[in-house]
Short mmCIF file of C-alpha atoms and ligand atoms in Angstrom, two decimals:
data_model
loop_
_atom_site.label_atom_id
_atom_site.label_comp_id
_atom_site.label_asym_id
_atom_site.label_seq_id
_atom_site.Cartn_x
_atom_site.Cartn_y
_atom_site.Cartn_z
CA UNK A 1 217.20 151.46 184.04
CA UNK A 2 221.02 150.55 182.81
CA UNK A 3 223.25 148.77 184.64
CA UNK A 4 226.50 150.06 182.98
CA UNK A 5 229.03 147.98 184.82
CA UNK A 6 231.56 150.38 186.00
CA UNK A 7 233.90 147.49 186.78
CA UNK A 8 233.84 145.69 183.22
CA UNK A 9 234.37 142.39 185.48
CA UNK A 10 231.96 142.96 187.59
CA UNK A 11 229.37 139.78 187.30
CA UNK A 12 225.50 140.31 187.25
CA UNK A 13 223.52 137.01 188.14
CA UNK A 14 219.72 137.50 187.10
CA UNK A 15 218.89 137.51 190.94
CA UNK A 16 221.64 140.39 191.64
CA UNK A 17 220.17 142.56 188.69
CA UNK A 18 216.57 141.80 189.86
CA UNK A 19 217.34 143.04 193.09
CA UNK A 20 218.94 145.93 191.68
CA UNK A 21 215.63 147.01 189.52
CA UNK A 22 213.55 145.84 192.90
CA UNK A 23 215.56 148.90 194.78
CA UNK A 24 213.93 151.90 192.64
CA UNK A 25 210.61 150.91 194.12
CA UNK A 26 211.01 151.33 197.80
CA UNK A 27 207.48 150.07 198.21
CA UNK A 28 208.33 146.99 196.84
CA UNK A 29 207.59 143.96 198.98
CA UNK A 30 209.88 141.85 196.45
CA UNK A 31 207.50 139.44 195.86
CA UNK A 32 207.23 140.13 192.31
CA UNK A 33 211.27 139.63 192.40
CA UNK A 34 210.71 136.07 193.78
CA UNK A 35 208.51 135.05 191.06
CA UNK A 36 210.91 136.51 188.17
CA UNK A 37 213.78 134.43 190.09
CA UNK A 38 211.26 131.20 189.89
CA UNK A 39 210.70 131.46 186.27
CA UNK A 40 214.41 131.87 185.50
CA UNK A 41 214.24 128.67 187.73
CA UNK A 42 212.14 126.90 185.63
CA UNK A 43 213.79 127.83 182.42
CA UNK A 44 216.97 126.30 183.63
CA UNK A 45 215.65 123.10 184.57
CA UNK A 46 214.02 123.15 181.11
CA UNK A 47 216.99 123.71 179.56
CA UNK A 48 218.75 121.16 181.07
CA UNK A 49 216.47 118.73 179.25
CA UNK A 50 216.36 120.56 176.42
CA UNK A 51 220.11 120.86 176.21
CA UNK A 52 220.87 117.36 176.28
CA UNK A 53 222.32 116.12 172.85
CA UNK A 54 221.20 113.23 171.54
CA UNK A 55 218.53 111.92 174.24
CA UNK A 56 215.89 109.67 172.55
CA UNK A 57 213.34 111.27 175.02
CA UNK A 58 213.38 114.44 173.50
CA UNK A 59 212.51 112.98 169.71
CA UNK A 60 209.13 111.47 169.98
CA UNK A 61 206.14 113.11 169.90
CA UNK A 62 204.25 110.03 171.60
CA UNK A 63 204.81 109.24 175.16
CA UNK A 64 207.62 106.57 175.02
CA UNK A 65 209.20 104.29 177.93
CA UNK A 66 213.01 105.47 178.47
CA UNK A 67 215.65 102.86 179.13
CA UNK A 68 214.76 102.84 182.70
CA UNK A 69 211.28 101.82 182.02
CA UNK A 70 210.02 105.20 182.45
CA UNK A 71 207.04 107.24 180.55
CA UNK A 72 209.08 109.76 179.19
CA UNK A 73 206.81 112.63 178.82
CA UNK A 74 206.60 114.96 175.71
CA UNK A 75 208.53 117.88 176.07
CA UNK A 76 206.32 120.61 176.02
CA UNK A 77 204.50 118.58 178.90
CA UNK A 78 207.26 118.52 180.68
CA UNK A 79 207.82 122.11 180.67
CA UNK A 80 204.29 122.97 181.52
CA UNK A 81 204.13 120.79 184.81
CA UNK A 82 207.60 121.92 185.50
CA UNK A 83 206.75 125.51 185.47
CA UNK A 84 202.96 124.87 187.62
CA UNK A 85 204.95 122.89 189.83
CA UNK A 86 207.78 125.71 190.54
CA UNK A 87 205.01 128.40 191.04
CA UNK A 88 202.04 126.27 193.13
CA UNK A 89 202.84 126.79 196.64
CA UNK A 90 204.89 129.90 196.90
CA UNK A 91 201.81 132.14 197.75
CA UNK A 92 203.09 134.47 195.22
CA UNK A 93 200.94 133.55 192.33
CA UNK A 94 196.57 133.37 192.72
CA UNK A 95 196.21 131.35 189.32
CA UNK A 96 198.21 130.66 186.63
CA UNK A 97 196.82 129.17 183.02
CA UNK A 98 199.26 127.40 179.98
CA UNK A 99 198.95 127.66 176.30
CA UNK A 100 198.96 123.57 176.88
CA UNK A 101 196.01 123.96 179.47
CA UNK A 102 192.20 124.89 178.53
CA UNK A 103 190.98 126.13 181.47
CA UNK A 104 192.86 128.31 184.50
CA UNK A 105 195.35 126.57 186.15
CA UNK A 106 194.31 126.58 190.50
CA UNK A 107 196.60 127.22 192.84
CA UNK A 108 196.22 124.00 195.33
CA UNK A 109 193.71 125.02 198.09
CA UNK A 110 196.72 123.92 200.83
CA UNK A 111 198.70 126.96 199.34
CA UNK A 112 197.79 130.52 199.45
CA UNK A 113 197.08 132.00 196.66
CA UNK A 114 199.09 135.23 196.02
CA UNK A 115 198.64 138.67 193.81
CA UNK A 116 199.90 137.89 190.86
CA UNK A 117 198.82 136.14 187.56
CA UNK A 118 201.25 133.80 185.49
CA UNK A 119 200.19 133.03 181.99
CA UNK A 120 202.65 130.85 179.93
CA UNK A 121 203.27 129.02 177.04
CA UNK A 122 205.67 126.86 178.51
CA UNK A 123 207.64 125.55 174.65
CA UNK A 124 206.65 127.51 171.73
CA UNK A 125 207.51 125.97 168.54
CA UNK A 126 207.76 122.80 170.02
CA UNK A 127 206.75 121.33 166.95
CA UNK A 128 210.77 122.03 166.00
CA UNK A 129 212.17 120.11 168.78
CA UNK A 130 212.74 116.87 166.59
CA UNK A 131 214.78 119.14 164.15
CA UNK A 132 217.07 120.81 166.51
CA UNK A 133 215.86 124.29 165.73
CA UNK A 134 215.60 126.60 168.62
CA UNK A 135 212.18 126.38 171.01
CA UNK A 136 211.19 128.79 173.40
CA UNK A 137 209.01 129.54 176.90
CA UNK A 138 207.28 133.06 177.06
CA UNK A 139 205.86 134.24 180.37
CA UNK A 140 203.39 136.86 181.38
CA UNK A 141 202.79 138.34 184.63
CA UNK A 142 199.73 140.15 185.61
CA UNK A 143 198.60 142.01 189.31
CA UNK A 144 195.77 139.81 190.17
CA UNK A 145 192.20 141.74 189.69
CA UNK A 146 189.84 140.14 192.52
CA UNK A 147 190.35 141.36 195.60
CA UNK A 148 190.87 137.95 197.21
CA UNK A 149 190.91 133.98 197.41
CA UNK A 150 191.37 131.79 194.31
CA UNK A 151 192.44 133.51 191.56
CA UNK A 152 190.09 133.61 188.38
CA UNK A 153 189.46 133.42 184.71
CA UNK A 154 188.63 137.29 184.83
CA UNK A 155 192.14 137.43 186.87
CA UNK A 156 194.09 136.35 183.72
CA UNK A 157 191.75 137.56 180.90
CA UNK A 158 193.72 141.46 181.21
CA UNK A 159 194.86 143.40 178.42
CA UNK A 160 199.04 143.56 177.70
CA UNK A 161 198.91 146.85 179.06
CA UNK A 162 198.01 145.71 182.47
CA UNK A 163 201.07 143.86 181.94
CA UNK A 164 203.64 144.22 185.22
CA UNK A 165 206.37 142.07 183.61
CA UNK A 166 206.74 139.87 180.54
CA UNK A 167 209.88 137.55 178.96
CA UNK A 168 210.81 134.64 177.46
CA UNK A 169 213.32 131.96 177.41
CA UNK A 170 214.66 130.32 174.24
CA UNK A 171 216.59 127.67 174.03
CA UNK A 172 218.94 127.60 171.38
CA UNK A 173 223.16 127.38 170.59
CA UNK A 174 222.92 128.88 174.17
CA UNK A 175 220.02 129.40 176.62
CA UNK A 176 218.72 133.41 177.06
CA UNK A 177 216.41 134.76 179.35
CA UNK A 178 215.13 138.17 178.18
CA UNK A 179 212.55 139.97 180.66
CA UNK A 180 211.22 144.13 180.82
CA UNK A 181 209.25 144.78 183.98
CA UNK A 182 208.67 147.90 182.13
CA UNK A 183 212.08 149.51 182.64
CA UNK A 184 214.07 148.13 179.63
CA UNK A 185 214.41 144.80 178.15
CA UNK A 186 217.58 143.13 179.49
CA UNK A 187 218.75 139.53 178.17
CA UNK A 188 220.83 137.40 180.15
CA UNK A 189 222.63 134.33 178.74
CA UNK A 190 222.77 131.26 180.74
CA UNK A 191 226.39 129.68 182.11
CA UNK A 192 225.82 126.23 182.17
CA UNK A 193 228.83 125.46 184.29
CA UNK A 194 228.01 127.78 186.82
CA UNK A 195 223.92 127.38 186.25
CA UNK A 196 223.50 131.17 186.06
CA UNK A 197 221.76 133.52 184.16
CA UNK A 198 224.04 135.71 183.57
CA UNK A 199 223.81 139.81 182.18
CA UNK A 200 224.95 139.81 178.96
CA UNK A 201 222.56 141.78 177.10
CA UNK A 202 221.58 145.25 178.73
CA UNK A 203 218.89 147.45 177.80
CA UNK A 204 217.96 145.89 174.60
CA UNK A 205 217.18 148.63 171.62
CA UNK A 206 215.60 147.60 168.83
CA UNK A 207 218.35 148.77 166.00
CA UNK A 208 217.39 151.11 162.80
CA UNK A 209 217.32 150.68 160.31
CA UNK A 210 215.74 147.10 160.30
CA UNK A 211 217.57 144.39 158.05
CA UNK A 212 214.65 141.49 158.37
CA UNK A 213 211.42 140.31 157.78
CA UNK A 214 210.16 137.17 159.30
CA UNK A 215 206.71 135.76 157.73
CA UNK A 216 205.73 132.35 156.77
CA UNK A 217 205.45 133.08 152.50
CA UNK A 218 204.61 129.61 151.77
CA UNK A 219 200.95 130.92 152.72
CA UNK A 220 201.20 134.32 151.11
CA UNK A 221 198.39 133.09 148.68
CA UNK A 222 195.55 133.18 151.60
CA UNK A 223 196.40 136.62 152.62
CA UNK A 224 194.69 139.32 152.34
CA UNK A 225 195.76 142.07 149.29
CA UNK A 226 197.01 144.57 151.80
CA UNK A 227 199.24 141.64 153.48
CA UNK A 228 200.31 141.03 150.19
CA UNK A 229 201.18 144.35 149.36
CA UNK A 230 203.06 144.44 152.46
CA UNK A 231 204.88 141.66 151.90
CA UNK A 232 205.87 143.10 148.03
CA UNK A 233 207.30 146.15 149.25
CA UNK A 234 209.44 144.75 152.52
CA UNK A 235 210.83 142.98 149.52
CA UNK A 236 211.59 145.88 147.34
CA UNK A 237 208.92 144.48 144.64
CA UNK A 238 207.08 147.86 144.66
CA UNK A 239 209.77 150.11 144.13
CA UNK A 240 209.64 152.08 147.38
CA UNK A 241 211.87 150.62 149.63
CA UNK A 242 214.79 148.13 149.84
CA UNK A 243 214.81 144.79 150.34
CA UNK A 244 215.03 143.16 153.75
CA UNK A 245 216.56 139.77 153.73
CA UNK A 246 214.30 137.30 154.50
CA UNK A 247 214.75 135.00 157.87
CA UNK A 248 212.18 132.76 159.05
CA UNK A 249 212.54 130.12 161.83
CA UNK A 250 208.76 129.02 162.46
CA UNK A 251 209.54 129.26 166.26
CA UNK A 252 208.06 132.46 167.47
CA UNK A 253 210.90 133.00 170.40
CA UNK A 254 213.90 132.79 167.96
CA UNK A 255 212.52 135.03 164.81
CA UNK A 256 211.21 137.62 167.23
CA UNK A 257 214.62 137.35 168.94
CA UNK A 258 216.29 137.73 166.21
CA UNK A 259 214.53 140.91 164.96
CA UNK A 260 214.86 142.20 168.97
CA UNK A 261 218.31 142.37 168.22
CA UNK A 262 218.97 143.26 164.63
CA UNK A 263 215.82 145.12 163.63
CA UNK A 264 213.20 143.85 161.49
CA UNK A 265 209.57 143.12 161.35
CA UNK A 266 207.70 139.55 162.17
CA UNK A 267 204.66 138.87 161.09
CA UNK A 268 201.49 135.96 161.20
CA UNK A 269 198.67 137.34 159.50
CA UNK A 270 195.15 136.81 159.70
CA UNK A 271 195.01 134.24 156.45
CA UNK A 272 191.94 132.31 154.44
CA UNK A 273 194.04 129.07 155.25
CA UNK A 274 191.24 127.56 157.71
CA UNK A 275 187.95 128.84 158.67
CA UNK A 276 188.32 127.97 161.74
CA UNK A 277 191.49 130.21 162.44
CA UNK A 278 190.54 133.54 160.51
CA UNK A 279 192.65 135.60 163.20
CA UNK A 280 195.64 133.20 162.12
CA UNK A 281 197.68 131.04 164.73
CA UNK A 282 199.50 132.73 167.11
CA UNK A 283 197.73 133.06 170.67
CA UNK A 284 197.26 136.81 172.20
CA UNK A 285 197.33 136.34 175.96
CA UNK A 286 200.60 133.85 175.58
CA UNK A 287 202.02 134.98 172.95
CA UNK A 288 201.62 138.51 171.56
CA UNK A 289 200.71 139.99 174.32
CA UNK A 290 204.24 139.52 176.29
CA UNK A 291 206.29 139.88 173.28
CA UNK A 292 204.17 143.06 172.45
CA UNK A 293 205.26 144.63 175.72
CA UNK A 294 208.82 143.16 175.34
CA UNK A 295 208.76 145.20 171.58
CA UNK A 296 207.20 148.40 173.25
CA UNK A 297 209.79 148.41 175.80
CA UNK A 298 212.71 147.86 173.04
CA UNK A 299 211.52 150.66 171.21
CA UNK A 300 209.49 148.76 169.00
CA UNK A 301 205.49 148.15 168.40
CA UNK A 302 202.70 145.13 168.17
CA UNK A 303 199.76 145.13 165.85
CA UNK A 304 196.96 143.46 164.78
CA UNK A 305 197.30 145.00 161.80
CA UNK A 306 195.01 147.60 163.18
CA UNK A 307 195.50 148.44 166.90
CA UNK A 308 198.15 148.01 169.11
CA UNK A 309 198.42 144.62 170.62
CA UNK A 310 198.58 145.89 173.85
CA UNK A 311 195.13 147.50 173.98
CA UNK A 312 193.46 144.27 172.92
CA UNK A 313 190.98 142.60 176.04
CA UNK A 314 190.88 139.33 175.54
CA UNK A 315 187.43 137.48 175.70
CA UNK A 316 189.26 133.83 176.02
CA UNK A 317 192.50 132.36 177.13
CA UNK A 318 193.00 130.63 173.73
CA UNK A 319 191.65 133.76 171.59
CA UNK A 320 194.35 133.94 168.86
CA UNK A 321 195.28 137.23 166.45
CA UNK A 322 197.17 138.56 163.76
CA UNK A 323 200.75 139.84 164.84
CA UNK A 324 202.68 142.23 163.31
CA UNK A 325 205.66 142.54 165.73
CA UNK A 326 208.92 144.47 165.40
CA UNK A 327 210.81 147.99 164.39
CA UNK A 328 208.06 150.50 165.07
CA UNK A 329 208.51 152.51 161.11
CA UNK A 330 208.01 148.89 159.81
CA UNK A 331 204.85 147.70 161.57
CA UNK A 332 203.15 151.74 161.19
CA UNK A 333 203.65 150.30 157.44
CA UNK A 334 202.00 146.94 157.61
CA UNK A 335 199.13 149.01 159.44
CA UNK A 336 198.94 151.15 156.83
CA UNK A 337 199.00 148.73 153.93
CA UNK A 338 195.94 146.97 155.55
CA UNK A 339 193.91 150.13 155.76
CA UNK A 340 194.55 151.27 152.33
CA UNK A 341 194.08 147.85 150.39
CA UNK A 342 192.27 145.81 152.58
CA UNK A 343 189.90 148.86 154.43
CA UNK A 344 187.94 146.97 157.04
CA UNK A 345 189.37 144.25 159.44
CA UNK A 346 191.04 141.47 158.11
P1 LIG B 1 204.36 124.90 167.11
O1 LIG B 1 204.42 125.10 168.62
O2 LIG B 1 203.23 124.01 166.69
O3 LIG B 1 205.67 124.48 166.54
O4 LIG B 1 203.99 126.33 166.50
C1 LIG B 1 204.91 127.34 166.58
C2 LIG B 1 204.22 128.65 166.36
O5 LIG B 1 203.14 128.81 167.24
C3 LIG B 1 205.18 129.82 166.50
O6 LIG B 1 206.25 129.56 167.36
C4 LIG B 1 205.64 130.07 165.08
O7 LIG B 1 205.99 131.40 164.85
C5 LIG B 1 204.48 129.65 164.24
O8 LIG B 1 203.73 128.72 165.03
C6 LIG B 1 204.88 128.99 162.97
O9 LIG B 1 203.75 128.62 162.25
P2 LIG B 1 203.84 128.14 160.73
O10 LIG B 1 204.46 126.77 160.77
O11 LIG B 1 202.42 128.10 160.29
O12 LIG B 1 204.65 129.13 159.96
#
């Protein structure tokens, strides 16, 4: 759906525009709209710590006593407890589980537990925060898949395309929250003297023709050949095409972004780097799944290099896989690099 404001001053608060979207399902209980509104919630109270110039709690990576003679807590801890503790009692949500977190996180047996699944990773690219480079949370929502009681692992091990709604928050010059429920992606930017999310971004498009590429080419020498070849003609080195420029953050939320609203192509590879991670680094039930169905919605595709993202079941909350993740023409080419040089899974 668009919202095309008729009356160009017409203001649309997240909650307003939520309710909106909630209206085209008349069977909607508006449950689901409760738990979007709780997120937002969460980002801005995340924000507001994230936003704060110049705090010394914000620059270790230790846990540190503030002046008050308080453990300040890491960041990304922070935002992980903050987000639980937003989303524990509501009886919207049966079990929730955190990039931060190995196992499922319970819902508190004095709450009900609800239908729906949240799966976050409550800062990506935290490892940025000392450097003042943009960080971000991504969110997943899932319908719940037992029939009743605590939610379980099985409840949050779905595939994207079970996904009912997906988003993420990034905190950067100014705080965004972009969400699809799977009408659109809209992106709202955050007023921090009125504490709103406001609409400022409606029904996102991925542009054509793309103008970046986002890939990490410090490690282009444990890729595979068809990565490489990939890589060689985004850059124009094969004759075929011409160059993208070249932007790469290192926080997942701001390249991907960036390429959601310019056009372009991001990409993590599976790499030779460490045995250990021969899928690469990012995570697929946090992190490429959601921005997967953010891309699909845009207009855009997710790969593995091989399938789409979105068809992928995962077998463990921490699984992790390649990503290809951006204009759909560009990742269709990354696909078909890998199957010409590289022939089998990478
Ligand atoms: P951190 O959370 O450790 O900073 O990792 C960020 C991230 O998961 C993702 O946001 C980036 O796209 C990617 O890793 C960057 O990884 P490289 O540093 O290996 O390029």
């Amino acid at each position: 759906m668009t919202i095309r404001p008729e009356d160009p001053y017409r203001i649309v608060t997240i909650e307003r525009h939520i309710l909106e979207m909630q209206k085209q399902f008349p069977d909607a209980t508006g449950v689901l709209t409760q738990l979007l509104y709780d997120i937002a919630l969460a980002g801005k109270v995340i924000a507001s710590r994230t936003t704060r110039a110049g705090l010394a709690e914000i620059l270790g990576r230790t846990e540190k006593v503030n002046v008050q003679g308080e453990v300040v807590q890491k960041l990304d801890r922070f935002a992980d407890l903050t987000i639980y503790r937003l989303n524990d009692h509501t009886g919207r949500v049966a079990i929730m589980a955190s990039e931060e977190n190995e196992n499922p996180l319970p819902i508190p047996s004095k709450y009900p537990a609800g239908k729906y699944v949240l799966l976050f990773d409550p800062l990506d690219g935290s490892s940025n925060i000392d450097y003042n480079i943009p960080v971000g949370t991504i969110f997943s929502i899932y319908r719940r898949i037992t029939p009743a009681g605590p939610g379980t692992l099985e409840d949050c091990l779905q595939p994207g395309r079970n996904l009912v709604a997906a988003g993420y928050i990034i905190y950067g010059s100014s705080t965004m929250l972009v969400y699809t429920t799977g009408q659109g992606v809209h992106g709202f930017t955050l007023d921090p003297y009125v504490g709103e999310f406001l609409l400022s971004h409606p029904d996102i498009r991925i542009p054509e023709p793309p103008v970046y590429f986002s890939a990490n080419l410090g490690y282009r020498m444990h890729w595979s050949e068809g990565v490489k070849r990939f890589s060689d003609h985004l850059q124009g080195l094969d004759g075929q095409a011409q160059p993208l420029s070249l932007r790469y953050v290192g926080s997942l939320v701001a390249d991907f972004h960036r390429n959601l609203l310019a056009g372009g192509i991001f990409y993590y590879p599976a790499d030779y780097r460490d045995p250990k991670k021969p899928k690469g680094k990012l995570r697929l039930v946090y992190e490429a799944a959601p921005l997967a169905f953010i891309a699909e919605q845009a207009g855009g595709y997710a790969s593995d290099g091989e399938r789409n993202i979105l068809d992928i079941v995962p077998t463990s909350l921490h699984q992790r896989t390649p990503l290809f993740v951006g204009n759909r023409n560009l990742v269709e080419k990354a696909e078909e690099f890998i199957r010409l040089f590289d022939g089998v899974r990478v």
